[in-house]
Short mmCIF file of C-alpha atoms and ligand atoms in Angstrom, two decimals:
data_model
loop_
_atom_site.label_atom_id
_atom_site.label_comp_id
_atom_site.label_asym_id
_atom_site.label_seq_id
_atom_site.Cartn_x
_atom_site.Cartn_y
_atom_site.Cartn_z
CA MET W 1 -3.40 -13.02 9.44
CA LEU W 2 -4.15 -14.98 6.26
CA ALA W 3 -7.72 -15.90 7.20
CA GLY W 4 -9.91 -16.37 4.12
CA LYS W 5 -6.91 -16.63 1.78
CA ARG W 6 -6.35 -19.68 -0.42
CA ILE W 7 -2.86 -20.67 -1.55
CA LEU W 8 -2.35 -23.03 -4.47
CA LEU W 9 0.93 -24.64 -3.45
CA ILE W 10 2.90 -26.32 -6.24
CA ILE W 11 5.59 -28.55 -4.78
CA GLY W 12 8.53 -29.23 -7.08
CA GLY W 13 10.88 -32.19 -6.96
CA GLY W 14 13.90 -31.21 -4.91
CA ILE W 15 15.33 -32.11 -1.53
CA ALA W 16 14.01 -28.79 -0.15
CA ALA W 17 10.47 -30.21 -0.54
CA TYR W 18 10.74 -31.44 3.06
CA LYS W 19 10.69 -27.80 4.25
CA VAL W 20 7.34 -27.34 2.51
CA LEU W 21 5.68 -29.52 5.15
CA GLU W 22 6.58 -26.88 7.73
CA LEU W 23 5.41 -24.13 5.37
CA ILE W 24 1.99 -25.81 5.03
CA ARG W 25 1.70 -26.02 8.82
CA ARG W 26 2.54 -22.34 9.20
CA LEU W 27 0.13 -21.32 6.45
CA ARG W 28 -2.66 -23.25 8.16
CA ASP W 29 -1.73 -21.70 11.55
CA ALA W 30 -1.99 -18.26 9.92
CA GLY W 31 -5.52 -19.10 8.76
CA ALA W 32 -4.87 -19.83 5.07
CA ALA W 33 -6.36 -22.73 3.11
CA VAL W 34 -3.81 -24.71 1.09
CA THR W 35 -4.54 -26.59 -2.14
CA PRO W 36 -1.53 -28.82 -2.76
CA VAL W 37 -0.24 -29.85 -6.18
CA MET W 38 2.84 -32.05 -6.48
CA THR W 39 4.97 -32.85 -9.50
CA ARG W 40 5.85 -36.50 -10.04
CA ALA W 41 9.41 -35.74 -8.91
CA ALA W 42 8.14 -34.07 -5.72
CA ALA W 43 6.54 -37.35 -4.66
CA GLU W 44 10.05 -38.87 -4.65
CA PHE W 45 11.02 -36.49 -1.84
CA VAL W 46 7.90 -36.15 0.34
CA THR W 47 4.87 -38.38 0.40
CA PRO W 48 1.52 -37.09 -0.86
CA LEU W 49 0.06 -38.53 2.34
CA SER W 50 2.12 -36.18 4.56
CA VAL W 51 1.24 -33.21 2.36
CA ALA W 52 -2.47 -34.05 2.33
CA ALA W 53 -2.56 -34.65 6.09
CA LEU W 54 -0.98 -31.26 6.84
CA ALA W 55 -2.94 -29.36 4.19
CA GLY W 56 -6.23 -31.04 5.12
CA GLU W 57 -6.95 -31.34 1.40
CA LYS W 58 -6.29 -33.95 -1.26
CA VAL W 59 -3.10 -33.68 -3.26
CA ARG W 60 -3.40 -33.28 -7.01
CA THR W 61 -0.66 -34.70 -9.19
CA GLU W 62 -2.03 -35.71 -12.57
CA LEU W 63 -3.15 -33.56 -15.48
CA PHE W 64 -5.44 -36.21 -16.90
CA ASP W 65 -7.22 -37.44 -13.80
CA LEU W 66 -10.87 -38.01 -14.64
CA GLY W 67 -11.98 -37.88 -11.00
CA ASP W 68 -10.19 -34.57 -10.34
CA GLU W 69 -11.36 -33.05 -13.62
CA ALA W 70 -14.98 -33.89 -12.78
CA GLU W 71 -14.63 -32.21 -9.36
CA MET W 72 -12.68 -29.15 -10.46
CA GLY W 73 -10.98 -28.78 -13.84
CA HIS W 74 -7.36 -27.67 -14.01
CA ILE W 75 -8.31 -24.30 -15.47
CA GLN W 76 -10.62 -23.56 -12.57
CA LEU W 77 -8.06 -24.92 -10.11
CA SER W 78 -5.57 -22.36 -11.40
CA ARG W 79 -8.01 -19.52 -10.76
CA VAL W 80 -9.50 -20.18 -7.32
CA ALA W 81 -6.40 -19.26 -5.36
CA ASP W 82 -5.44 -15.80 -4.07
CA LEU W 83 -1.78 -16.66 -4.73
CA ILE W 84 0.12 -19.49 -6.39
CA VAL W 85 3.30 -20.48 -4.58
CA VAL W 86 5.92 -22.73 -6.19
CA ALA W 87 8.21 -24.29 -3.57
CA PRO W 88 10.72 -25.61 -4.17
CA ALA W 89 10.93 -24.02 -7.61
CA THR W 90 13.45 -26.33 -9.27
CA ALA W 91 15.60 -25.31 -12.24
CA ASP W 92 13.35 -27.47 -14.42
CA LEU W 93 10.09 -25.89 -13.20
CA MET W 94 11.54 -22.40 -13.65
CA ALA W 95 12.62 -23.30 -17.19
CA LYS W 96 9.15 -24.62 -18.00
CA MET W 97 7.54 -21.48 -16.59
CA ALA W 98 9.88 -19.19 -18.52
CA GLN W 99 9.14 -21.06 -21.75
CA GLY W 100 5.42 -21.40 -21.15
CA ARG W 101 5.42 -25.19 -21.39
CA ALA W 102 2.42 -27.18 -20.19
CA ASP W 103 3.32 -30.87 -20.07
CA ASP W 104 2.14 -31.81 -16.59
CA LEU W 105 -0.41 -30.54 -14.07
CA ALA W 106 1.98 -28.07 -12.33
CA SER W 107 3.21 -26.37 -15.50
CA THR W 108 -0.28 -26.35 -17.04
CA LEU W 109 -1.72 -24.61 -13.96
CA LEU W 110 1.06 -22.05 -14.10
CA LEU W 111 0.34 -21.32 -17.74
CA ALA W 112 -3.44 -21.25 -17.35
CA THR W 113 -3.52 -18.88 -14.38
CA ASP W 114 -4.12 -15.16 -14.10
CA THR W 115 -3.29 -15.24 -10.37
CA ARG W 116 -0.05 -13.82 -8.96
CA VAL W 117 2.79 -16.32 -8.64
CA LEU W 118 5.54 -16.44 -6.01
CA ILE W 119 8.44 -18.85 -6.45
CA ALA W 120 10.96 -20.10 -3.88
CA PRO W 121 13.86 -21.39 -6.00
CA ALA W 122 16.05 -24.24 -4.74
CA MET W 123 18.79 -25.95 -6.68
CA ASN W 124 22.48 -26.75 -6.77
CA LEU W 125 24.52 -23.55 -6.86
CA ARG W 126 26.01 -24.30 -10.29
CA MET W 127 22.50 -24.71 -11.66
CA TRP W 128 21.45 -21.43 -10.00
CA GLU W 129 24.48 -19.64 -11.43
CA HIS W 130 24.15 -21.16 -14.91
CA PRO W 131 23.45 -18.56 -17.61
CA ALA W 132 20.37 -20.53 -18.68
CA THR W 133 18.85 -20.20 -15.19
CA GLY W 134 19.88 -16.52 -15.24
CA ARG W 135 17.89 -16.03 -18.45
CA ASN W 136 14.90 -17.85 -16.97
CA ARG W 137 15.05 -15.74 -13.80
CA ALA W 138 15.10 -12.54 -15.82
CA GLN W 139 12.19 -13.76 -17.97
CA LEU W 140 10.13 -14.71 -14.92
CA ALA W 141 10.82 -11.35 -13.25
CA ALA W 142 9.73 -9.61 -16.46
CA ASP W 143 6.57 -11.72 -16.43
CA GLY W 144 5.76 -10.36 -12.94
CA VAL W 145 6.63 -13.50 -11.00
CA ALA W 146 7.75 -12.68 -7.43
CA THR W 147 10.72 -14.54 -5.92
CA VAL W 148 11.80 -15.30 -2.37
CA GLY W 149 15.35 -16.58 -1.85
CA PRO W 150 17.35 -18.61 -2.52
CA ASN W 151 19.74 -18.21 0.39
CA ALA W 152 23.43 -18.97 0.49
CA GLY W 153 24.62 -21.77 2.72
CA ALA W 154 25.54 -25.43 2.98
CA MET W 155 23.61 -27.52 0.48
CA ALA W 156 22.35 -31.09 0.66
CA CYS W 157 24.71 -31.97 -2.21
CA GLY W 158 27.70 -30.99 -0.02
CA GLU W 159 28.51 -27.72 -1.81
CA PHE W 160 28.24 -24.24 -0.35
CA GLY W 161 26.70 -21.17 -1.97
CA PRO W 162 23.44 -19.69 -3.21
CA GLY W 163 20.68 -22.18 -4.01
CA ARG W 164 19.17 -23.16 -0.63
CA MET W 165 15.45 -22.61 -0.55
CA ALA W 166 14.30 -19.74 1.69
CA GLU W 167 13.20 -20.89 5.14
CA PRO W 168 9.46 -21.48 5.72
CA GLU W 169 9.10 -18.29 7.78
CA GLU W 170 10.68 -16.23 4.98
CA ILE W 171 8.32 -17.77 2.43
CA LEU W 172 5.40 -17.09 4.78
CA GLY W 173 6.53 -13.46 5.05
CA ALA W 174 6.79 -13.14 1.27
CA ILE W 175 3.31 -14.67 0.91
CA THR W 176 1.91 -12.21 3.47
CA ALA W 177 3.55 -9.32 1.64
CA ALA W 178 2.42 -10.56 -1.81
CA LEU W 179 -1.16 -10.80 -0.58
CA GLY W 180 -1.02 -7.32 0.91
CA ALA W 181 -2.06 -8.88 4.22
CA GLY W 182 -0.71 -8.15 7.69
CA PRO W 183 -0.93 -4.98 9.77
CA LEU W 184 2.05 -3.38 8.03
CA ALA W 185 0.82 -4.02 4.47
CA GLY W 186 1.44 -0.94 2.35
CA ARG W 187 4.00 0.46 4.84
CA HIS W 188 7.65 1.04 4.02
CA VAL W 189 10.06 0.49 6.89
CA LEU W 190 13.78 1.18 6.75
CA VAL W 191 16.15 -0.87 8.91
CA THR W 192 19.90 -0.33 9.33
CA SER W 193 21.95 -3.23 10.61
CA GLY W 194 25.43 -4.64 11.12
CA PRO W 195 28.75 -2.94 11.79
CA THR W 196 30.48 -0.45 9.52
CA HIS W 197 34.02 -0.84 8.24
CA GLU W 198 36.12 2.29 8.22
CA PRO W 199 39.22 1.95 6.02
CA ILE W 200 42.72 2.68 7.27
CA ASP W 201 44.18 1.85 3.86
CA PRO W 202 42.87 -0.34 1.01
CA VAL W 203 43.41 -3.57 2.98
CA ARG W 204 42.91 -2.58 6.63
CA TYR W 205 39.87 -1.25 8.43
CA ILE W 206 38.38 -0.46 11.82
CA ALA W 207 35.25 -2.43 12.71
CA ASN W 208 33.21 -3.56 15.72
CA ARG W 209 31.76 -6.82 16.99
CA SER W 210 28.16 -6.34 15.82
CA SER W 211 26.90 -9.50 14.05
CA GLY W 212 23.81 -7.87 12.55
CA ALA W 213 21.65 -10.59 14.17
CA GLN W 214 19.19 -8.26 15.90
CA GLY W 215 18.75 -5.94 12.91
CA THR W 216 18.26 -8.92 10.60
CA ALA W 217 15.63 -10.40 12.92
CA ILE W 218 13.81 -7.05 13.06
CA ALA W 219 13.74 -6.73 9.26
CA ALA W 220 12.36 -10.30 9.00
CA ALA W 221 9.69 -9.63 11.65
CA LEU W 222 8.56 -6.44 9.90
CA ARG W 223 8.42 -8.31 6.58
CA ASP W 224 6.32 -11.01 8.24
CA LEU W 225 3.76 -8.36 9.21
CA GLY W 226 3.48 -7.36 5.56
CA ALA W 227 5.82 -4.33 5.49
CA SER W 228 7.97 -3.59 2.50
CA VAL W 229 11.41 -3.39 4.10
CA THR W 230 14.59 -1.68 2.92
CA PHE W 231 17.49 -3.27 4.78
CA VAL W 232 20.66 -1.17 4.73
CA THR W 233 23.41 -3.38 6.07
CA GLY W 234 27.10 -3.07 6.80
CA PRO W 235 29.35 -6.14 6.47
CA ALA W 236 27.43 -8.33 8.94
CA SER W 237 28.27 -11.93 9.82
CA VAL W 238 24.68 -13.18 9.54
CA PRO W 239 23.11 -13.20 6.04
CA PRO W 240 20.34 -10.69 5.29
CA PRO W 241 16.76 -11.95 5.39
CA GLY W 242 14.90 -12.94 2.22
CA GLY W 243 11.96 -10.99 0.92
CA VAL W 244 13.41 -7.55 1.71
CA THR W 245 15.30 -5.01 -0.40
CA VAL W 246 18.94 -5.32 0.63
CA VAL W 247 21.36 -2.41 0.26
CA ARG W 248 24.94 -3.35 1.17
CA VAL W 249 27.33 -0.69 2.40
CA GLU W 250 30.71 -0.62 4.12
CA THR W 251 31.30 2.75 5.72
CA ALA W 252 29.14 5.03 7.87
CA ARG W 253 29.08 7.64 5.14
CA GLU W 254 27.87 5.07 2.60
CA MET W 255 25.21 3.98 5.10
CA ALA W 256 24.07 7.60 5.57
CA ALA W 257 23.74 8.05 1.79
CA ALA W 258 21.87 4.74 1.39
CA VAL W 259 19.44 5.72 4.15
CA GLN W 260 18.71 9.07 2.50
CA ALA W 261 18.20 7.32 -0.85
CA ALA W 262 15.74 4.83 0.74
CA LEU W 263 13.48 7.55 2.21
CA PRO W 264 10.57 8.24 2.44
CA ALA W 265 9.60 5.59 4.97
CA ASP W 266 6.77 5.24 7.47
CA ALA W 267 9.18 4.07 10.16
CA ALA W 268 12.95 3.72 10.48
CA VAL W 269 14.80 1.39 12.83
CA PHE W 270 18.48 2.17 13.32
CA ALA W 271 19.93 -1.10 14.61
CA ALA W 272 23.35 -0.69 12.98
CA ALA W 273 26.45 -0.32 15.11
CA VAL W 274 27.85 2.64 13.22
CA ALA W 275 31.47 3.62 13.83
CA ASP W 276 31.55 6.99 15.54
CA TRP W 277 34.79 7.92 13.84
CA ARG W 278 36.48 7.26 10.53
CA VAL W 279 40.16 7.52 9.74
CA ALA W 280 40.58 11.02 8.35
CA ASN W 281 44.01 10.30 6.90
CA ALA W 282 43.20 6.88 5.37
CA ALA W 283 45.87 5.99 2.82
CA ASP W 284 44.97 5.15 -0.75
CA ARG W 285 47.85 2.67 -0.94
CA LYS W 286 48.74 -0.05 1.51
CA MET W 287 50.78 1.44 4.37
CA LYS W 288 54.29 -0.02 4.73
CA LYS W 289 56.64 -0.30 7.68
CA ASP W 290 59.46 2.18 7.23
CA GLY W 291 62.06 -0.15 8.80
CA LYS W 292 62.79 2.36 11.56
CA GLY W 293 60.01 1.28 13.90
CA THR W 294 57.88 4.42 13.41
CA ALA W 295 54.18 3.64 13.85
CA PRO W 296 51.74 5.53 11.64
CA ALA W 297 49.62 8.14 13.42
CA LEU W 298 45.96 7.80 12.59
CA GLU W 299 43.79 10.89 12.69
CA PHE W 300 40.07 10.54 13.22
CA ALA W 301 37.06 12.50 11.99
CA GLU W 302 33.55 12.13 13.35
CA ASN W 303 31.07 10.22 11.21
CA PRO W 304 27.60 11.59 10.46
CA ASP W 305 25.04 10.52 13.07
CA ILE W 306 22.53 8.83 10.77
CA LEU W 307 19.85 8.35 13.44
CA ALA W 308 20.01 11.96 14.68
CA THR W 309 20.02 13.31 11.12
CA VAL W 310 16.84 11.43 10.19
CA ALA W 311 15.16 12.09 13.56
CA ARG W 312 15.68 15.83 13.10
CA MET W 313 14.55 16.09 9.47
CA ASP W 314 12.14 18.98 8.96
CA ALA W 315 10.39 17.53 5.95
CA GLY W 316 9.87 13.87 5.19
CA ARG W 317 10.76 12.56 8.64
CA PRO W 318 9.44 9.00 9.14
CA ARG W 319 6.54 9.02 11.60
CA LEU W 320 8.39 6.67 13.89
CA VAL W 321 12.17 6.85 14.35
CA ILE W 322 13.73 4.19 16.55
CA GLY W 323 17.31 4.11 17.79
CA PHE W 324 19.31 1.57 19.74
CA ALA W 325 21.48 2.15 22.76
CA ALA W 326 24.13 -0.44 23.52
CA GLU W 327 25.38 0.39 27.01
CA THR W 328 27.61 -1.29 29.52
CA ASP W 329 26.38 0.56 32.63
CA ASP W 330 23.46 2.67 33.86
CA VAL W 331 21.44 1.53 30.84
CA LEU W 332 18.20 3.37 31.61
CA ALA W 333 19.77 6.75 32.39
CA HIS W 334 21.97 6.65 29.29
CA ALA W 335 19.12 5.48 27.06
CA THR W 336 16.74 8.18 28.30
CA ALA W 337 19.37 10.84 27.70
CA LYS W 338 20.14 9.39 24.27
CA ARG W 339 16.47 9.53 23.24
CA ALA W 340 16.41 13.25 23.96
CA ARG W 341 19.82 13.94 22.43
CA LYS W 342 19.08 12.11 19.17
CA GLY W 343 15.51 13.39 18.83
CA CYS W 344 14.13 9.91 18.12
CA ASP W 345 10.77 8.53 19.29
CA TRP W 346 11.89 5.28 20.88
CA ILE W 347 15.17 3.86 22.11
CA VAL W 348 15.68 0.12 22.37
CA ALA W 349 18.34 -0.13 25.06
CA ASN W 350 20.42 -3.15 25.93
CA ASP W 351 23.22 -4.05 28.27
CA VAL W 352 26.15 -5.26 26.19
CA SER W 353 28.66 -5.63 29.01
CA PRO W 354 30.85 -8.70 28.33
CA GLY W 355 29.20 -10.97 30.92
CA THR W 356 25.77 -10.74 29.25
CA GLY W 357 26.78 -12.55 26.03
CA ILE W 358 24.35 -10.30 24.15
CA MET W 359 26.72 -8.80 21.59
CA GLY W 360 26.99 -11.51 18.91
CA GLY W 361 24.79 -13.90 20.96
CA GLN W 362 21.35 -15.41 20.35
CA GLU W 363 19.39 -13.55 23.05
CA ASN W 364 18.71 -10.00 24.05
CA ALA W 365 17.30 -8.28 27.15
CA VAL W 366 16.03 -4.85 26.22
CA THR W 367 14.41 -1.83 27.80
CA LEU W 368 12.10 0.11 25.50
CA VAL W 369 12.24 3.83 26.25
CA THR W 370 9.40 5.90 24.79
CA ALA W 371 7.82 9.28 25.59
CA GLU W 372 5.60 7.40 28.09
CA GLY W 373 8.50 5.91 30.05
CA ALA W 374 10.58 2.75 30.16
CA GLU W 375 9.54 -0.89 29.84
CA ASP W 376 11.82 -3.78 30.73
CA TRP W 377 11.35 -6.77 28.45
CA PRO W 378 12.42 -10.22 29.67
CA ARG W 379 15.52 -11.85 28.21
CA LEU W 380 14.29 -13.38 24.92
CA PRO W 381 15.68 -14.88 21.72
CA LYS W 382 16.54 -12.06 19.29
CA ALA W 383 13.74 -13.26 16.95
CA GLU W 384 11.19 -12.76 19.73
CA VAL W 385 12.51 -9.32 20.65
CA ALA W 386 12.14 -8.51 16.95
CA ALA W 387 8.58 -9.87 16.76
CA ARG W 388 7.54 -7.81 19.80
CA LEU W 389 9.13 -4.68 18.42
CA ALA W 390 7.51 -5.20 14.99
CA ALA W 391 4.11 -5.64 16.64
CA ARG W 392 4.63 -2.39 18.59
CA ILE W 393 5.61 -0.59 15.39
CA ALA W 394 2.45 -1.90 13.69
CA ASP W 395 0.35 -0.58 16.62
CA ALA W 396 2.06 2.81 16.48
CA LEU W 397 1.49 3.19 12.73
CA ALA W 398 -2.11 1.88 12.81
O1 LIG U 401 25.43 7.37 19.96
P1 LIG U 401 25.31 5.90 19.86
O2 LIG U 401 26.23 5.29 18.84
O3 LIG U 401 25.35 5.14 21.15
O4 LIG U 401 23.82 5.70 19.31
C1 LIG U 401 23.33 4.46 18.93
C2 LIG U 401 22.20 4.64 17.97
O5 LIG U 401 22.49 5.64 17.00
C3 LIG U 401 21.93 3.39 17.17
O6 LIG U 401 20.56 3.37 16.84
C4 LIG U 401 22.79 3.61 15.94
O7 LIG U 401 22.32 2.85 14.83
C5 LIG U 401 22.65 5.09 15.69
N1 LIG U 401 23.82 5.73 15.10
C6 LIG U 401 23.74 6.20 13.83
N2 LIG U 401 24.82 6.85 13.26
C7 LIG U 401 25.96 7.01 13.97
C8 LIG U 401 26.07 6.52 15.27
C9 LIG U 401 24.97 5.87 15.81
O8 LIG U 401 22.69 6.06 13.17
N3 LIG U 401 26.99 7.63 13.42
#
C-alpha cells in the first residue's frame, strides 16, 4: 500500500521508542522505505543496531558526521522523503520544533524540510498537560504538523492518563492517510459506535452493554485504508481510535444531530447500539423517594432511527449505508427483514445471545446481508471482521 514511498523516521528519546521497532517492520511490510534518524537520547532506549536491521538502512545520529555529509547532506536528507514521521515525539523535540531550534541532526532536519511532518507524541501526562506543551502543540498545529495520539492509559512511569504513544498500527494508518495512499484515500466515512445513555434524571440513565469494540475496530480499519473517518461515539468502554475525528455524544438524539452535522459522507457504518426509547418524563432534578414506597412511573418516547433516516435521505445520501443487526434468534431472517425495513444497503448481522460471548467480547461471527444475498463469515477477532468489512467498503466505493 505504501510501495515507492520513503519515510524519514526521527526517533526521539522516550520509553515508547521500543514501539517504533514494530512500526518500522509494519512500514516495510507495507512496501515503504524507511530512513532512520535517532536522537542521542533515543539510543538510550533502543539500539541503533536493531533500528538499522529492521529498516535495512544505516541509522543517522550526528549532525556533523563527515562520512554521512559526503554521502547525503542533512539538507538533502530532509527533502528526499515523502513524509517525515517523529515517533516518539518527546516534549523536548516538540518544544524544539515549535521554537525552530536546530541544535542536533533531528531538529535541524525538521527545520530544513519542506516535507509534511507527522508526530506521535509520547510523554508523562503532566508534561502533556503542561501549558508549555499546550502552547507548543497549538504552534505545531498552526505550522501544519499532523499529530497522531497520544492515547490515554497506563504509563511506564506508573501514572495513568493521556501521554501514551499511539500504537504502531494507528501511526501506520495516520501515515497512510497523510500520504493520501490506500484505496479509501480521499473518501469520508462516518462510523457510529458505542451505547447511548438516556437520562432518567441528572444522575441516572438507561444504557446497554455495548462496549464500542466493533465500531472502534471498524473506524481504525477504515482509517488504515486511507479514509478520513468521523467517529460519532456514545459513552463506550473502549477508547476511540487515533487518527480519526472523534465526536462524543451521550443520547440518541445527540447522536442523530452529530451524524447529520458530519454529512456528507461516501459511506456510513451504523455500529452504535442506539437506545430505542428515551425517558419522556426525565426529571431535571434528582428524583427522591417520597417515603411512602411509591415508585416513579417512567414514560418512554421512541428515539429517532438514525440509520433509517440516513438510508432514506433523498438528497445527500451516502452511496453505501451499512447497518448492524444484533439478534438472539433467527439471525438471517431478522437481518434480511431489517435491511428492507431500514432501507440500507448492507446489514452486518450477529448473534448476541448470551452463550456466544460476542457482546463485549473480543470476537464476532457475522453474516453480511447485501442485495446479492447472505454470506456467513467465520468467527474472527473483531479487528479482523473490521478489516474485512473495510476492504469490502473500499471495493464497493472503487
Ligand atoms: O432496529 P435495530 O436497533 O435492531 O437496528 C440496528 C441498527 O440500526 C444498527 O445499525 C443501529 O446502529 C441502527 N440504529 C440507529 N438508530 C436507532 C436504532 C438503531 O441508527 N434509533
